[in-house]
Tab-separated table of C-alpha atoms in Angstrom:
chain	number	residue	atom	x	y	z
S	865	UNK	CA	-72.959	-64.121	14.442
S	866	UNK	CA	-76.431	-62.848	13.690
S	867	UNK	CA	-77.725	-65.676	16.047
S	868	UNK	CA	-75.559	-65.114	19.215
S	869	UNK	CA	-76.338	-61.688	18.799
S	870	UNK	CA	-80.548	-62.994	19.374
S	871	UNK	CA	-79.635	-65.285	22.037
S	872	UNK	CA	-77.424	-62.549	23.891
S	873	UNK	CA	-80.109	-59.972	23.790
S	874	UNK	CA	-83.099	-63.504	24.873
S	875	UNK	CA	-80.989	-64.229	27.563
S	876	UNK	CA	-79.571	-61.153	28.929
S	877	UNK	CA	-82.989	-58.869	28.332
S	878	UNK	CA	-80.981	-55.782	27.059
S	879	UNK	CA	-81.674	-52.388	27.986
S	880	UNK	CA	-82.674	-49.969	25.706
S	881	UNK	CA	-78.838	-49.285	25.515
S	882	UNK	CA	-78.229	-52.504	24.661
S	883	UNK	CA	-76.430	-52.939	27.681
S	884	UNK	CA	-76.130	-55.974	30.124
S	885	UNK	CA	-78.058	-55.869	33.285
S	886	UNK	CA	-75.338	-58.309	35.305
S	887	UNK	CA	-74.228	-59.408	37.085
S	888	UNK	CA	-71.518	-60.291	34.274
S	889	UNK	CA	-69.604	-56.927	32.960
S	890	UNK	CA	-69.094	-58.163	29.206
S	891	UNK	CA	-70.366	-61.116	27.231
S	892	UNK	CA	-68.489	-61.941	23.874
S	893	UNK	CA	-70.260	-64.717	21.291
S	894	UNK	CA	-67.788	-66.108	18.779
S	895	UNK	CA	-68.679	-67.430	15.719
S	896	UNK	CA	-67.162	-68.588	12.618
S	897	UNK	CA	-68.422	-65.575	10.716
S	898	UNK	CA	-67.225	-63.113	13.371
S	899	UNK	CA	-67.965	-61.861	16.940
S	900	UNK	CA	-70.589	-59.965	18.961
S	901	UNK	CA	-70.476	-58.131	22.211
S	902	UNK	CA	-72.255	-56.504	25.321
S	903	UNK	CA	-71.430	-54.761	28.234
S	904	UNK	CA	-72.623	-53.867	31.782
S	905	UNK	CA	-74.453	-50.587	32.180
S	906	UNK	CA	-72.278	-50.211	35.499
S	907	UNK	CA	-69.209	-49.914	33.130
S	908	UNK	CA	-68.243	-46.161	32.203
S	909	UNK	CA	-69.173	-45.101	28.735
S	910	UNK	CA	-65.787	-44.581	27.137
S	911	UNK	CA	-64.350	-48.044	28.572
S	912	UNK	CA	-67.523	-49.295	27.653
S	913	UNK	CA	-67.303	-48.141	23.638
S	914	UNK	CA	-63.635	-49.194	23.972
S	915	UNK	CA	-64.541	-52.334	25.035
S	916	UNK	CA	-67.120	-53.042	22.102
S	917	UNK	CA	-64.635	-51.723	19.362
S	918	UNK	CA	-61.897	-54.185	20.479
S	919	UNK	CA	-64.421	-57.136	19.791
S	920	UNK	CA	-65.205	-55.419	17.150
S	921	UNK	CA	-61.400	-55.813	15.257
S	922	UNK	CA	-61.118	-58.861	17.146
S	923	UNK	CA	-60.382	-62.561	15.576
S	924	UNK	CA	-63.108	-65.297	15.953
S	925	UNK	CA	-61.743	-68.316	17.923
S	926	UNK	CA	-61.901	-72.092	17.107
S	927	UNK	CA	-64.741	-73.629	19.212
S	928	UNK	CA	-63.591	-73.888	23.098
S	929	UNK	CA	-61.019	-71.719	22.988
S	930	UNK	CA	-61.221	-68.377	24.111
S	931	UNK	CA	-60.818	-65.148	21.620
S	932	UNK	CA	-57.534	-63.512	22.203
S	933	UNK	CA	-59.669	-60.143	22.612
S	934	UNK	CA	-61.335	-61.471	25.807
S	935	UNK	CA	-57.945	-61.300	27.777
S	936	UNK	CA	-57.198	-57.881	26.399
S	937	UNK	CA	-60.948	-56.818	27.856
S	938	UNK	CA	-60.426	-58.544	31.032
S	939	UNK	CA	-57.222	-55.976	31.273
S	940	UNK	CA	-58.839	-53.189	31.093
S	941	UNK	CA	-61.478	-54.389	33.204
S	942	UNK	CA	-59.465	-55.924	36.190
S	943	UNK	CA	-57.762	-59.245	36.462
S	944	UNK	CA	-60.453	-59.845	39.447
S	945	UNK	CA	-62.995	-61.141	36.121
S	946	UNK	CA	-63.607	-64.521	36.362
S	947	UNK	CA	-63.640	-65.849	32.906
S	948	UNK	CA	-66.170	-68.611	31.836
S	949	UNK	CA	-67.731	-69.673	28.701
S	950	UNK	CA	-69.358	-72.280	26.913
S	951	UNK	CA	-71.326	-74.026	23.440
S	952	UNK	CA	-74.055	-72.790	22.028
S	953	UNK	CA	-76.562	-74.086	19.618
S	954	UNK	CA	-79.932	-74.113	17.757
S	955	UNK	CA	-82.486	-76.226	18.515
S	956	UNK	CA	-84.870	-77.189	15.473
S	957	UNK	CA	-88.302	-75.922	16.593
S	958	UNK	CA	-89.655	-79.988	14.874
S	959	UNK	CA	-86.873	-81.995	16.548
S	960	UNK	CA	-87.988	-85.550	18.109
S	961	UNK	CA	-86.229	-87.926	20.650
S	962	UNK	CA	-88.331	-90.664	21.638
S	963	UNK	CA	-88.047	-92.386	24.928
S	964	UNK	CA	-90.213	-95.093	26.992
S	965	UNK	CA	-91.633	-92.402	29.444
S	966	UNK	CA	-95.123	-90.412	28.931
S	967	UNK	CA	-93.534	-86.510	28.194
S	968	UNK	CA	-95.822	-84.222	30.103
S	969	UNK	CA	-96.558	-80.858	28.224
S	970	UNK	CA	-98.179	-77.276	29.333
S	971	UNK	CA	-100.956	-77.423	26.767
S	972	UNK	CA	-102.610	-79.975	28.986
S	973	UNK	CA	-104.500	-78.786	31.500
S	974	UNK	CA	-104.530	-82.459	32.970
S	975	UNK	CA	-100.667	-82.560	32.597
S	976	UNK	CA	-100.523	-79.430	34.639
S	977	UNK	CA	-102.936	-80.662	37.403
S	978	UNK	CA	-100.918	-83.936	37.835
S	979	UNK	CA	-97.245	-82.745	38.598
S	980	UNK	CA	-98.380	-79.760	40.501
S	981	UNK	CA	-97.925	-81.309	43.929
S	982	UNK	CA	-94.805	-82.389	42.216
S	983	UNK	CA	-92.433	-79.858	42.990
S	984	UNK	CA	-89.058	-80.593	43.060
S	985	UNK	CA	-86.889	-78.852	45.814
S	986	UNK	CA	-84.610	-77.420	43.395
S	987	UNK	CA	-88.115	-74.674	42.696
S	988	UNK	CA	-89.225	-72.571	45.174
S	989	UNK	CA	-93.176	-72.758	45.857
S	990	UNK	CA	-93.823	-69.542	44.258
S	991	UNK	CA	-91.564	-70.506	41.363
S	992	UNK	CA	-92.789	-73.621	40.576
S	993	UNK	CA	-96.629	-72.434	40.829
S	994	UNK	CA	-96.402	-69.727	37.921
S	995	UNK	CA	-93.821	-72.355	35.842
S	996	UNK	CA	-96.858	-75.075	36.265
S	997	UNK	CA	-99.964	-72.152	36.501
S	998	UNK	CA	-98.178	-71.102	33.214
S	999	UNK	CA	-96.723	-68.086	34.172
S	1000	UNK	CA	-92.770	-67.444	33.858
S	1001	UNK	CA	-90.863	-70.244	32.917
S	1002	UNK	CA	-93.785	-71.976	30.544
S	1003	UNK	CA	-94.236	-73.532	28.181
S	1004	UNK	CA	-92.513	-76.478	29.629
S	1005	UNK	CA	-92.297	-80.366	29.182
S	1006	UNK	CA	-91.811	-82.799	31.984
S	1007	UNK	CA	-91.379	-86.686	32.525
S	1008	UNK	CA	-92.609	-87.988	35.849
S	1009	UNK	CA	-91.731	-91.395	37.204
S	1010	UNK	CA	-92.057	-93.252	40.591
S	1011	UNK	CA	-93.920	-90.571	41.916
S	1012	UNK	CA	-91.731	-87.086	40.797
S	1013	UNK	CA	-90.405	-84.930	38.480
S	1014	UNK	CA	-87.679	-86.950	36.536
S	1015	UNK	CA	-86.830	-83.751	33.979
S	1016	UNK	CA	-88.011	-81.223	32.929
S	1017	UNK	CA	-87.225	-78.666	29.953
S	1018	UNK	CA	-88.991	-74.853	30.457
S	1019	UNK	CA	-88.571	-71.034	29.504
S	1020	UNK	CA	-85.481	-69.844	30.898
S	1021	UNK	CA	-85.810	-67.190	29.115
S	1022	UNK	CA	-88.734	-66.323	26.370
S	1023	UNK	CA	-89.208	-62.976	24.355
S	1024	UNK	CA	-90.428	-62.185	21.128
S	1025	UNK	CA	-87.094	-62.623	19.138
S	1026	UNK	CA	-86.581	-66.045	20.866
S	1027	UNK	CA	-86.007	-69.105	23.723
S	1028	UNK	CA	-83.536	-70.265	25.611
S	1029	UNK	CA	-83.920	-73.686	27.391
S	1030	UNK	CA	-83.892	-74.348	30.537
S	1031	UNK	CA	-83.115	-78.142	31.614
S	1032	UNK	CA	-83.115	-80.237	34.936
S	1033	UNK	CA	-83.322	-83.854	35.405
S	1034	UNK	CA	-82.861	-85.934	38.422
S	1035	UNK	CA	-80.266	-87.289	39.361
S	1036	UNK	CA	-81.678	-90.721	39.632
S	1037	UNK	CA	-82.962	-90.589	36.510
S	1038	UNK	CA	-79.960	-89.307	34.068
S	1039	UNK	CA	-78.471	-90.865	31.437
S	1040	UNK	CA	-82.157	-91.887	30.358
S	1041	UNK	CA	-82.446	-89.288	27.700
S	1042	UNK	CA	-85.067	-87.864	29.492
S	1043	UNK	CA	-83.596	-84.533	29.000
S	1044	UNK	CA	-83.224	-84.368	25.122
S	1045	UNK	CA	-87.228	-86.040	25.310
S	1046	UNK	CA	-88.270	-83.361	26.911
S	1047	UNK	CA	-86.797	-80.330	25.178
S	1048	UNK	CA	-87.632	-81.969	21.882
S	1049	UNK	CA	-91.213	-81.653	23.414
S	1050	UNK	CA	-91.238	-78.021	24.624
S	1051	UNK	CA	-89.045	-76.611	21.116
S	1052	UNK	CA	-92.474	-78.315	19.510
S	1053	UNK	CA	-94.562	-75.790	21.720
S	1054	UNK	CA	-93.174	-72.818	20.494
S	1055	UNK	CA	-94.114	-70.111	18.369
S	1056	UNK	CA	-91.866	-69.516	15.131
S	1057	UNK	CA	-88.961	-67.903	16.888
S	1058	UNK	CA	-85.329	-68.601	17.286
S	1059	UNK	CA	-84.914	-71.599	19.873
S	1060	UNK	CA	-81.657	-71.508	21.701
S	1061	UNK	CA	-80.012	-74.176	23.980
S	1062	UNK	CA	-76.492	-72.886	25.498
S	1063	UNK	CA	-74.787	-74.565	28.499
S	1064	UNK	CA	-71.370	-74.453	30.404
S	1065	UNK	CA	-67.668	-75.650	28.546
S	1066	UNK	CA	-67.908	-78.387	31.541
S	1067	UNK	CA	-70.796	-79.529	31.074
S	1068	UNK	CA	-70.081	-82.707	29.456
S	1069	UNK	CA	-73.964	-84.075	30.217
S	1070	UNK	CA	-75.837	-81.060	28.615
S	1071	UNK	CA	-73.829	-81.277	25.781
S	1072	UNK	CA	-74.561	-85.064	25.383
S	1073	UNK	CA	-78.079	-83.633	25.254
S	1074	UNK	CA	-77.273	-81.398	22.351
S	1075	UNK	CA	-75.970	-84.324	20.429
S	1076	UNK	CA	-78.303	-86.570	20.943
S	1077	UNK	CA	-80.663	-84.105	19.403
S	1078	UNK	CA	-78.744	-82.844	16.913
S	1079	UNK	CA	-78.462	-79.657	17.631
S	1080	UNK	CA	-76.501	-76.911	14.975
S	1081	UNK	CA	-74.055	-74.993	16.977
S	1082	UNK	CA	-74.068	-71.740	16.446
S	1083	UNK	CA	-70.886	-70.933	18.304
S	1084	UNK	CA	-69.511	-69.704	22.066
S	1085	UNK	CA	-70.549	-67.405	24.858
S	1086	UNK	CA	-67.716	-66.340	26.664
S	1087	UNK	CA	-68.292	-64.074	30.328
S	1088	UNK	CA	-66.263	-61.685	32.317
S	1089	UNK	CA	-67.991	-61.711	35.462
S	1090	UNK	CA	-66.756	-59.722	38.560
């Protein structure tokens, strides 16, 4: 529990409050040891700490299945909440996956110079300048082949309490294991911290990646998002 409550407060950024910026109104992690919670700083105060203590007396959920709490929230919240959820897990800051491609990393200098004409479409110019300039999104790890970006694994979100990965790959080039090379690459880059790796319940090919790593889980995020 200790964990998701990191990774909620890497990804989400926190206010001071320790309230959710958006655009979701409550995020509950689940783990086997218990459950965590935060909540939108649009939501009123009282619904807001009512919200929290229901988690609070709430009963963790197997793995996939959603706590019985997060209906009860979505109640008082509004039956317009989309639900959604999915795995999360730890990613072992030494892991390895080897595969017959070069894995491109942002300590290179040359590395950066060669896939910055590179940009995938999925980036927007400015975007993919700072990611390869090393700005937001770095460090990163990337495979190139025939000429482009294959995969690549970056910062979605980095603070000083931890990472969360962020991973693409090509089409044309999945099911390589591309995607498990390079996040094993870019977990090697970072500083002793918490690395995180969380992805959607149908996600079937991200959480291939997790396996083929060997990643721990660490449990679920579920969302009510307006």
């Amino acid at each position: 529990m200790e964990l998701l409550r990191v990774e909620l407060g890497v990804i989400w950024r926190l206010d001071e409050r320790g309230r959710l910026p958006g655009p979701e109104d409550v995020v509950i992690g689940v783990a086997a040891d218990g459950m965590t919670a935060a909540v939108s700083g649009r939501v009123p105060g009282p619904l807001a700490a009512r919200l929290l203590d229901l988690v609070s007396q709430g009963v963790p959920s197997p793995p996939g299945h959603p706590p019985d709490v997060l209906a009860r929230c979505r109640e008082l919240l509004g039956d317009d909440h989309a639900v959604s959820g999915g795995p999360s897990y730890l990613v072992r800051r030494r892991v390895r996956y080897e595969v017959p491609a070069e894995v491109l990393r942002s300590d290179d200098p040359a590395h950066a110079e060669r896939v910055r004409p590179l940009r995938p479409s999925t980036w927007t110019p400015g975007e993919w300048d700072a990611l390869v300039g090393g700005g937001e999104g770095a460090p990163w790890a990337m495979i190139v082949e025939d000429g482009q970006v294959a995969a690549v694994c970056h910062s979605a979100r980095l603070t000083p309490e931890g990472a969360e990965a962020g991973t693409w790959t090509s089409p044309a080039f999945r099911g390589r294991g591309y995607a498990a090379a390079t996040t094993a690459a870019w977990a090697r880059l970072l500083p002793d911290i918490p690395i995180f790796y969380s992805t959607g319940a149908d996600n079937r090919s991200s959480q291939r990646v997790a396996g083929r790593l060997g990643l721990r889980p660490v449990g679920w995020l579920w969302k009510l998002t307006p």
